[in-house]
mmCIF file of N, CA and C in Angstrom:
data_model
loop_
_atom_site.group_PDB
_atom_site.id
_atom_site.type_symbol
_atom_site.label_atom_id
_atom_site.label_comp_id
_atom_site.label_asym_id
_atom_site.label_seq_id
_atom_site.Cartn_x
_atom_site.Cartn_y
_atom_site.Cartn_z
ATOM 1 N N UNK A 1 48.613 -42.402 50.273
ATOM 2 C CA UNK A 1 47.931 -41.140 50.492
ATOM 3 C C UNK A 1 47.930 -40.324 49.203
ATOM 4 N N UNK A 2 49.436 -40.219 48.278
ATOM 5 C CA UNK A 2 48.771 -39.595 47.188
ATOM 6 C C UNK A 2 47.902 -40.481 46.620
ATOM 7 N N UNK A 3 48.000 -41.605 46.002
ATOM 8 C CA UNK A 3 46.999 -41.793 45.428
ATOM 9 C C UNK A 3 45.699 -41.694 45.759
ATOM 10 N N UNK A 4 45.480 -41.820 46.616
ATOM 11 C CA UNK A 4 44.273 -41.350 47.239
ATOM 12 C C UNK A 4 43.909 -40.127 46.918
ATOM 13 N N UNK A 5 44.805 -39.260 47.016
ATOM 14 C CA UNK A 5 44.053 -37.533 46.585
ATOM 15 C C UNK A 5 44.279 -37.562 45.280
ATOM 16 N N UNK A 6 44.957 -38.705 44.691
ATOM 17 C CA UNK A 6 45.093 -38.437 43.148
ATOM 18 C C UNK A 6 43.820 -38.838 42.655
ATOM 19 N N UNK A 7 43.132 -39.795 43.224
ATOM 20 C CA UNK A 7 41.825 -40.639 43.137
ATOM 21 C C UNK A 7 40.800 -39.452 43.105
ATOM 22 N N UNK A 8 40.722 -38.778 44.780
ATOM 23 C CA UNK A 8 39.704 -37.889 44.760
ATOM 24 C C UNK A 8 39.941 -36.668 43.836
ATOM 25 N N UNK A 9 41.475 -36.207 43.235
ATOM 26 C CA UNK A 9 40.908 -34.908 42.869
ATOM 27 C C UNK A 9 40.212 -35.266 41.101
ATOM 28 N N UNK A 10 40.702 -36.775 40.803
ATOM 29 C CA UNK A 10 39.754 -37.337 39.693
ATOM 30 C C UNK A 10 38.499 -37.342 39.813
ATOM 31 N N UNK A 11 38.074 -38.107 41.087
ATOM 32 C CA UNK A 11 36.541 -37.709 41.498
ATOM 33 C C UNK A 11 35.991 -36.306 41.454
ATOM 34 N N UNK A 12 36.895 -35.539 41.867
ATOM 35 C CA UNK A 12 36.313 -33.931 41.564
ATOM 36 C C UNK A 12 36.001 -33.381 40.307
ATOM 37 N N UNK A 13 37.301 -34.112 39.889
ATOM 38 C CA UNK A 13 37.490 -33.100 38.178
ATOM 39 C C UNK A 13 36.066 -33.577 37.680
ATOM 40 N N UNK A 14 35.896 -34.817 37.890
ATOM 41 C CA UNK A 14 34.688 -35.673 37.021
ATOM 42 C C UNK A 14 33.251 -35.243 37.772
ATOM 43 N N UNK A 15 33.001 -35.043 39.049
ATOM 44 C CA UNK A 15 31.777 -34.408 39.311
ATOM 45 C C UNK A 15 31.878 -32.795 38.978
ATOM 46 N N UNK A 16 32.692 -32.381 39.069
ATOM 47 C CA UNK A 16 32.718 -31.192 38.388
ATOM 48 C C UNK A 16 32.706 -30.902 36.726
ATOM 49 N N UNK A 17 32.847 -31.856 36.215
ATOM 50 C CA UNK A 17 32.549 -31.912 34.326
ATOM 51 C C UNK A 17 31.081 -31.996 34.685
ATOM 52 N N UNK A 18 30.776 -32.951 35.686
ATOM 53 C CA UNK A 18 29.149 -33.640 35.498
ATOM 54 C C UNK A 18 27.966 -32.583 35.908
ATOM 55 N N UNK A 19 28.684 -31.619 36.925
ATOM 56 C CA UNK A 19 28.083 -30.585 37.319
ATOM 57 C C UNK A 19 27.714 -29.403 36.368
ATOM 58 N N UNK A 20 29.275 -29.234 35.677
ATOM 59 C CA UNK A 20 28.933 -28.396 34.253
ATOM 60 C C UNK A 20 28.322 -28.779 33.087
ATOM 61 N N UNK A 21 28.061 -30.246 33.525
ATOM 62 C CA UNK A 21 27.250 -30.526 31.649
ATOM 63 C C UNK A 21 26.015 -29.985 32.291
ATOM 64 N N UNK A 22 25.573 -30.620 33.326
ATOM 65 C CA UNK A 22 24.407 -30.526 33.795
ATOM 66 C C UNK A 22 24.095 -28.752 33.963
ATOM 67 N N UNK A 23 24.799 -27.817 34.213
ATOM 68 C CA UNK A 23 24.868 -26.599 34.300
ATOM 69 C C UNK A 23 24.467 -25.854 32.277
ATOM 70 N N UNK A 24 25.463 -26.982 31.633
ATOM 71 C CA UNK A 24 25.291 -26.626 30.095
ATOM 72 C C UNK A 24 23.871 -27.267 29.549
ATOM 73 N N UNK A 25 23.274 -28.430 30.048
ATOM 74 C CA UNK A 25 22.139 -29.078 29.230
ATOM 75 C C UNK A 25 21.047 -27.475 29.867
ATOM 76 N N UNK A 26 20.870 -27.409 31.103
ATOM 77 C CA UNK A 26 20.039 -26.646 31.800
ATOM 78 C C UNK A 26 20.145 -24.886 30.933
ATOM 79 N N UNK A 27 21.459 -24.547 30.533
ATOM 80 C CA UNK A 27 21.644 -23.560 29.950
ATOM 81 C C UNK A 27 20.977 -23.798 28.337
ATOM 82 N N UNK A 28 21.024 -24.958 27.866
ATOM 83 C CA UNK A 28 20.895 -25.214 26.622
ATOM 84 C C UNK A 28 19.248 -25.306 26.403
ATOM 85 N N UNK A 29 18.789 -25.943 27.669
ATOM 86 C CA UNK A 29 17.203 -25.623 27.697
ATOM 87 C C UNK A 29 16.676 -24.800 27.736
ATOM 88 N N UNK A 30 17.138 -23.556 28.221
ATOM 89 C CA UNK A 30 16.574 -22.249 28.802
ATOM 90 C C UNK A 30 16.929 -21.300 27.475
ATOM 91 N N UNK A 31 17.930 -22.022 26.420
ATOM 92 C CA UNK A 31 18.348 -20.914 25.198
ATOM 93 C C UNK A 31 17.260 -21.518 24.302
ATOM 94 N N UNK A 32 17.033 -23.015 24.120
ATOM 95 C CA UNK A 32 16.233 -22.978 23.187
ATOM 96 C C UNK A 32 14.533 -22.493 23.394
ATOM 97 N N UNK A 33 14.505 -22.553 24.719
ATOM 98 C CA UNK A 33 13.074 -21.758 25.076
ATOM 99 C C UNK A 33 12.986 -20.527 24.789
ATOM 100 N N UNK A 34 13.877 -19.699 24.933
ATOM 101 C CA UNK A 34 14.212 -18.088 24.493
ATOM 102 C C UNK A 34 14.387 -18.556 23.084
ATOM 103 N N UNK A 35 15.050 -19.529 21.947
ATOM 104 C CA UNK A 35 14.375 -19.653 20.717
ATOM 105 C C UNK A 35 13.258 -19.475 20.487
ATOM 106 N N UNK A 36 12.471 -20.323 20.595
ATOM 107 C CA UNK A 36 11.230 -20.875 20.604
ATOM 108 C C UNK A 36 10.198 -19.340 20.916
ATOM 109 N N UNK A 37 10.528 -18.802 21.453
ATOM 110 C CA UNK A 37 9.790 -17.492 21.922
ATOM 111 C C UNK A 37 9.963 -16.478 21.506
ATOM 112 N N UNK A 38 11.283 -16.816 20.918
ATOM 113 C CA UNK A 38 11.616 -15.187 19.492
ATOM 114 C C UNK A 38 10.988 -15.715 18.124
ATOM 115 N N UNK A 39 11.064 -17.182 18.093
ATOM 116 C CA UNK A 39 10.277 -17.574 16.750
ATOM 117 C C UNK A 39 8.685 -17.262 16.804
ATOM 118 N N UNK A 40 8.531 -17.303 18.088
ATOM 119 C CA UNK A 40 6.782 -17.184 17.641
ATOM 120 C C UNK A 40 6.631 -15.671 17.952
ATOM 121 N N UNK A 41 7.455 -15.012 18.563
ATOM 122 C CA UNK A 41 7.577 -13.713 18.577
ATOM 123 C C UNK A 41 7.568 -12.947 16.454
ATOM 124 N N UNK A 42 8.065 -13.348 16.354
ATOM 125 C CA UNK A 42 8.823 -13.159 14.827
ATOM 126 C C UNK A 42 7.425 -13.982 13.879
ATOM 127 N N UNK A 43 6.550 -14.872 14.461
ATOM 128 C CA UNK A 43 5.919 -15.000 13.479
ATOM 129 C C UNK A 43 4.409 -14.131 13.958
ATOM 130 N N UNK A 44 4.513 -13.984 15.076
ATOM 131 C CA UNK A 44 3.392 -12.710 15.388
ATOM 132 C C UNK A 44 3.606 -11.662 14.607
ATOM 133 N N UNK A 45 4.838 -11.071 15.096
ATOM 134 C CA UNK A 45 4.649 -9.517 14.367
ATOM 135 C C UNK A 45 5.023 -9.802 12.509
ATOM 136 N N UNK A 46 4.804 -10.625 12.137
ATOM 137 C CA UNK A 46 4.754 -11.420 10.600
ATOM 138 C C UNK A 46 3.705 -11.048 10.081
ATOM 139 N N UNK A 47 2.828 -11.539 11.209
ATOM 140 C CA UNK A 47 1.346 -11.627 10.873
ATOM 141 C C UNK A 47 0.659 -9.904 10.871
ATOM 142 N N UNK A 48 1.056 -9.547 11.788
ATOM 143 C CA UNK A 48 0.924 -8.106 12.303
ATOM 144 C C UNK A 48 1.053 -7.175 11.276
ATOM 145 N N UNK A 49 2.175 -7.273 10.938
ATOM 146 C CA UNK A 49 2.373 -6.256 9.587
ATOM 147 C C UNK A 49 2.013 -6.747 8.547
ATOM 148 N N UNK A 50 1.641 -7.996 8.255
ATOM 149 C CA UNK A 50 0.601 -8.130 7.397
ATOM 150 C C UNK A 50 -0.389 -7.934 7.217
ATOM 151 N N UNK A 51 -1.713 -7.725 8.487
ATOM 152 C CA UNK A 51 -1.925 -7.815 8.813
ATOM 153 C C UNK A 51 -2.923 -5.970 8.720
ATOM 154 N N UNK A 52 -1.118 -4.934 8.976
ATOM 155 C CA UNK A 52 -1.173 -3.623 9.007
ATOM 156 C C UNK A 52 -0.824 -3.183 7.848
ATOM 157 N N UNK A 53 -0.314 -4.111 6.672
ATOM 158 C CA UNK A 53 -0.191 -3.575 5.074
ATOM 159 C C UNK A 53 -1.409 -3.807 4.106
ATOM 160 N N UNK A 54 -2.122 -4.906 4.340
ATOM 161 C CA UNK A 54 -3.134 -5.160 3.965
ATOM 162 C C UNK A 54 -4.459 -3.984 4.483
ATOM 163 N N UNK A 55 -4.346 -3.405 5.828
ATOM 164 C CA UNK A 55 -5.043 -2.362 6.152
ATOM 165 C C UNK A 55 -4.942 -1.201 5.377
ATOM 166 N N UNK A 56 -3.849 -0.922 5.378
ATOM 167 C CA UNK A 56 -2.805 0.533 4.414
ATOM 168 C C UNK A 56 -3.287 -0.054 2.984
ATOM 169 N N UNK A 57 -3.393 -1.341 2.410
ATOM 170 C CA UNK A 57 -3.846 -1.133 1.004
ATOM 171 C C UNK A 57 -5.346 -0.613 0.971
ATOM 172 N N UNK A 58 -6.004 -1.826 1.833
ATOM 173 C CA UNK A 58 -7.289 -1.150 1.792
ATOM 174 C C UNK A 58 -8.175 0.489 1.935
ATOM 175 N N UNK A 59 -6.848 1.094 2.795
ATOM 176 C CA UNK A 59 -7.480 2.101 2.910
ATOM 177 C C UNK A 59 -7.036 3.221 1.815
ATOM 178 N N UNK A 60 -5.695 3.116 1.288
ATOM 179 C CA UNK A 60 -5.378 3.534 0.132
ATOM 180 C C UNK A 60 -6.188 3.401 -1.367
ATOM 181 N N UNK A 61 -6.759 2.106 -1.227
ATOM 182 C CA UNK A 61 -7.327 1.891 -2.616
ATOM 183 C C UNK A 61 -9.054 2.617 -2.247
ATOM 184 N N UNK A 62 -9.186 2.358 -1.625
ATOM 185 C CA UNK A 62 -10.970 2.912 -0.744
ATOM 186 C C UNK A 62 -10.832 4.873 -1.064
ATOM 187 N N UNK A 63 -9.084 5.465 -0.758
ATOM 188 C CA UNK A 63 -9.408 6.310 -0.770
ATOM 189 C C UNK A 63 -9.312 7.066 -2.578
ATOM 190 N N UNK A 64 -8.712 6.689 -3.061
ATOM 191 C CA UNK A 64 -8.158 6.853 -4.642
ATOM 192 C C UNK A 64 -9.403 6.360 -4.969
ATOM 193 N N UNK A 65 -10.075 5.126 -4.906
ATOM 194 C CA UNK A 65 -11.698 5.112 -5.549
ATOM 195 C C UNK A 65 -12.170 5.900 -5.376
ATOM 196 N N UNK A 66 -12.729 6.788 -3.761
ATOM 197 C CA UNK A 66 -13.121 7.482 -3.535
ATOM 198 C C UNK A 66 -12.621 9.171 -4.488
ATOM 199 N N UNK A 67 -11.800 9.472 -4.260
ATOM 200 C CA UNK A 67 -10.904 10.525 -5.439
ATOM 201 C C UNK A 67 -11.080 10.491 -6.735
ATOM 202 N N UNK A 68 -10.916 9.125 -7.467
ATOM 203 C CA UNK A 68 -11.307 8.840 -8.482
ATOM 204 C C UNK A 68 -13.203 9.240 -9.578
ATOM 205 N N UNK A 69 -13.714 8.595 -8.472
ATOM 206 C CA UNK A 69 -14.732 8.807 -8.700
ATOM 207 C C UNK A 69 -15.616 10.343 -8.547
ATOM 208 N N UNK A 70 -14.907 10.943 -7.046
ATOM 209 C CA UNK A 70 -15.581 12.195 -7.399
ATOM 210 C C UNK A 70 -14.842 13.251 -8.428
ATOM 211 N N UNK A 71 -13.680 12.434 -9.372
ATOM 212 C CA UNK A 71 -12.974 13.479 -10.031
ATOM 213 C C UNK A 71 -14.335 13.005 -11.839
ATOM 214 N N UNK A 72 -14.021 11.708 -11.888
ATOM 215 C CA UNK A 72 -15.269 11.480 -12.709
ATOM 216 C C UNK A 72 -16.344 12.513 -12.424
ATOM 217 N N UNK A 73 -17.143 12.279 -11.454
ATOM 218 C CA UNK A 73 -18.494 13.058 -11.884
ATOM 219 C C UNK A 73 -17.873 14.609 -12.122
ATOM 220 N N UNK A 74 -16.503 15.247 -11.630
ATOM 221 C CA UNK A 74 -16.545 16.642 -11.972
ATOM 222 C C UNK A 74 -16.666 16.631 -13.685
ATOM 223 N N UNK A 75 -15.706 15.870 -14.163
ATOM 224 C CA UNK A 75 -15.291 15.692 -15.626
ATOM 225 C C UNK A 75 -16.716 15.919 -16.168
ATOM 226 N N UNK A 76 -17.681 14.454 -15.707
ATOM 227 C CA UNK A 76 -18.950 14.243 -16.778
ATOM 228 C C UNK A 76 -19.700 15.708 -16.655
ATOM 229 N N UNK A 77 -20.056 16.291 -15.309
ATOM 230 C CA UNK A 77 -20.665 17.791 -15.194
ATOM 231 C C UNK A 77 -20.169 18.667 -16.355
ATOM 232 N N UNK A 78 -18.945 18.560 -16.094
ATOM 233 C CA UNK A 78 -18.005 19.683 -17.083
ATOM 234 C C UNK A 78 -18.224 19.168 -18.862
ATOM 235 N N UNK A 79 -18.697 17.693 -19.199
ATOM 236 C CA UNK A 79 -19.025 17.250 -20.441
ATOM 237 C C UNK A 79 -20.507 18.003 -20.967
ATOM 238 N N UNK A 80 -21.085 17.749 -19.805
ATOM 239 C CA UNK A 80 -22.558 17.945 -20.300
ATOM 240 C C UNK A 80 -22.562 19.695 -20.149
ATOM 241 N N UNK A 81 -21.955 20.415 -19.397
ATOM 242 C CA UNK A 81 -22.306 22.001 -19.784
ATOM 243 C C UNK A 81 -21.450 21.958 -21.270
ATOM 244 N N UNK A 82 -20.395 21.389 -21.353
ATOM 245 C CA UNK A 82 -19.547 21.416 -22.714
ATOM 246 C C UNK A 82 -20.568 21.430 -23.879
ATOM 247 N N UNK A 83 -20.921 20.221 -23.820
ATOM 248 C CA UNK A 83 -21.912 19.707 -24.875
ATOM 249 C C UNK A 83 -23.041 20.941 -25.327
ATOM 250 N N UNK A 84 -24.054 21.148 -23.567
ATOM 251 C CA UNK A 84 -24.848 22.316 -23.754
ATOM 252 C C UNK A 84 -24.547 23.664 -24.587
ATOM 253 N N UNK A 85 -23.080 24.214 -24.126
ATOM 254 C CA UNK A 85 -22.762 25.017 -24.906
ATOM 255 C C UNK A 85 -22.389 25.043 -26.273
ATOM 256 N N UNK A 86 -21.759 23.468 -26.807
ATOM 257 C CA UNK A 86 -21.354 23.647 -27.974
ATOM 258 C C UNK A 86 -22.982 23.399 -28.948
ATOM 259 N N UNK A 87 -24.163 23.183 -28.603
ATOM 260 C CA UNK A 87 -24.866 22.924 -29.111
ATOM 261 C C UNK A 87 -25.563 24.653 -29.481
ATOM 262 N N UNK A 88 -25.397 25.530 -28.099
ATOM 263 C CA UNK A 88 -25.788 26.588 -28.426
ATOM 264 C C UNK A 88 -24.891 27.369 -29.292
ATOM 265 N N UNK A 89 -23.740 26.895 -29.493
ATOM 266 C CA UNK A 89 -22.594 27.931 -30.630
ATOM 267 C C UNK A 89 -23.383 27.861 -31.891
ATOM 268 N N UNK A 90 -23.923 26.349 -31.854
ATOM 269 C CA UNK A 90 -23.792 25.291 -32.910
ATOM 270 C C UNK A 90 -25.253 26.087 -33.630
ATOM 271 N N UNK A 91 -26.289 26.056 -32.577
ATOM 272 C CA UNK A 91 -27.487 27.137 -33.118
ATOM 273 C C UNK A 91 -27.096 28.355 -33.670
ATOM 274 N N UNK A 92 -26.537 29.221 -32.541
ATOM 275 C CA UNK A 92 -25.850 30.712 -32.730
ATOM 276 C C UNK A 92 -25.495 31.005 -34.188
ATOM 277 N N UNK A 93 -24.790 29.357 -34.616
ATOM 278 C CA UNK A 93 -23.700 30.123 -36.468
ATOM 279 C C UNK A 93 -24.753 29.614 -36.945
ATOM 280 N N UNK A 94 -25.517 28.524 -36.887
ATOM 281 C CA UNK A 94 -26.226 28.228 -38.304
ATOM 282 C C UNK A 94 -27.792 29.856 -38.257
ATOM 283 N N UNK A 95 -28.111 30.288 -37.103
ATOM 284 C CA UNK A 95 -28.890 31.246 -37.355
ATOM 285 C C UNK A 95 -27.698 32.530 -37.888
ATOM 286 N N UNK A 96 -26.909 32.624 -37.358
ATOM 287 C CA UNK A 96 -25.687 33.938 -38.055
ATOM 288 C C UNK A 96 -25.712 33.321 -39.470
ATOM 289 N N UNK A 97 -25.491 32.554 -39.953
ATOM 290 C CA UNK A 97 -24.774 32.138 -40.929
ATOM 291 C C UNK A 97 -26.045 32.456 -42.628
ATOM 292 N N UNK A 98 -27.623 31.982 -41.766
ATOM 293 C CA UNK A 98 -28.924 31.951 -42.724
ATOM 294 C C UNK A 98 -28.568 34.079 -42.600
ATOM 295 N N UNK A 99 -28.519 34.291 -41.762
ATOM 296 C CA UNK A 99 -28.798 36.398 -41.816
ATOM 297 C C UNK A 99 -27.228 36.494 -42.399
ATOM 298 N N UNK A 100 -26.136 36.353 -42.718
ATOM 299 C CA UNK A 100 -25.557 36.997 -43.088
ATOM 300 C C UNK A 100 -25.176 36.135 -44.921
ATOM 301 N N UNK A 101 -25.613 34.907 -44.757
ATOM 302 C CA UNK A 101 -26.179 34.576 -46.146
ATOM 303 C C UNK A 101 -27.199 35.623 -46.794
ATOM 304 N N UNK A 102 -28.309 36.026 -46.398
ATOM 305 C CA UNK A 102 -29.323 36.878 -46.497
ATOM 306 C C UNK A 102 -28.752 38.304 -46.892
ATOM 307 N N UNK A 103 -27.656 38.601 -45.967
ATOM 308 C CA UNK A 103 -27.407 40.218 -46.451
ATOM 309 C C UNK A 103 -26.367 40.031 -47.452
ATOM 310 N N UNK A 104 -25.243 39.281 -47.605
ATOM 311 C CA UNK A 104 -24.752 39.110 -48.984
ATOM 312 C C UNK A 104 -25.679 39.036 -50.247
ATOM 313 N N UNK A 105 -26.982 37.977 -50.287
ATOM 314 C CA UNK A 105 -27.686 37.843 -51.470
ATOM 315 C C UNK A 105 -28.010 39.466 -51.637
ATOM 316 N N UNK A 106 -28.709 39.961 -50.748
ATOM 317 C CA UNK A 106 -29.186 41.184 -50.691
ATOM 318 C C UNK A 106 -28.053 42.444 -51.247
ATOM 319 N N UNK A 107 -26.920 42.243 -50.865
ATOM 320 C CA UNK A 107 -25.449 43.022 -51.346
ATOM 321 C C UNK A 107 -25.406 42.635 -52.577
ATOM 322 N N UNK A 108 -25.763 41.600 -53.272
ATOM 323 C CA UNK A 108 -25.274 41.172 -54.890
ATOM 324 C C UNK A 108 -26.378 41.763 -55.776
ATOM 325 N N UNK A 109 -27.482 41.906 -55.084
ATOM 326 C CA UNK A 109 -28.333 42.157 -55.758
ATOM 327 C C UNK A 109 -28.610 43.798 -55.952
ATOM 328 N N UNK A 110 -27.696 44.314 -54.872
ATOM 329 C CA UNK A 110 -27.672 46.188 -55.258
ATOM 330 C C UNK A 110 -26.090 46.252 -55.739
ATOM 331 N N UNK A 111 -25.089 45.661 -55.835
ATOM 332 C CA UNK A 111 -24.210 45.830 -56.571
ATOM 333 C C UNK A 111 -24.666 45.443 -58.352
ATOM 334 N N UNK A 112 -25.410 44.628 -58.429
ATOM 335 C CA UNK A 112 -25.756 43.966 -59.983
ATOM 336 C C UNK A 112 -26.594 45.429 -60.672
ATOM 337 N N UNK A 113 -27.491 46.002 -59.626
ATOM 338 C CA UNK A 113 -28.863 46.678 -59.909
ATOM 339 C C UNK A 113 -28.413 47.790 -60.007
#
């Protein structure tokens, strides 16, 4: 009789290992599926924020062109009144310059006389 229950509680111990592998393979399937689903989880949002940085460049560089360019045309506006005006200084002295040439000759000639 013991041996007999020594027999069965061997039979137990051993369907009970067989029960827990089988409890561990089943656990081991169900972890690598929850792998498998954080990896493609993880390569979605990969893509995603790539996805959303590549947006953020584009719209960053779209807007600085945009900035860029309307700071250009202020500049060139501001060249060409520049220009306009320095051309009218540029008239202004050479006509000052023929009249007050004129009243010096005119001054030398009543200081001499």
């Amino acid at each position: 009789l013991r041996e007999e229950i020594k027999s069965l509680k061997e039979q137990m111990r051993l369907v009970s290992k067989d029960q827990s592998r089988v409890g561990m393979a089943e656990e081991l399937a169900h972890a690598k599926g929850q792998i498998k689903e954080l990896k493609e989880q993880a390569r979605e949002a990969k893509t995603k924020s790539r996805e959303e940085l590549r947006r953020q460049m584009k719209t960053f560089t779209e807007e600085t062109q945009m900035r860029l360019e309307t700071e250009n045309m202020s500049l060139q506006a501001r060249l060409v009144e520049a220009e306009a005006e320095a051309e009218q200084l540029q008239t202004y002295i050479s006509r000052t310059a023929v009249t007050y040439q004129r009243e010096i000759m005119r001054l030398r000639e009543v200081v001499v006389a």
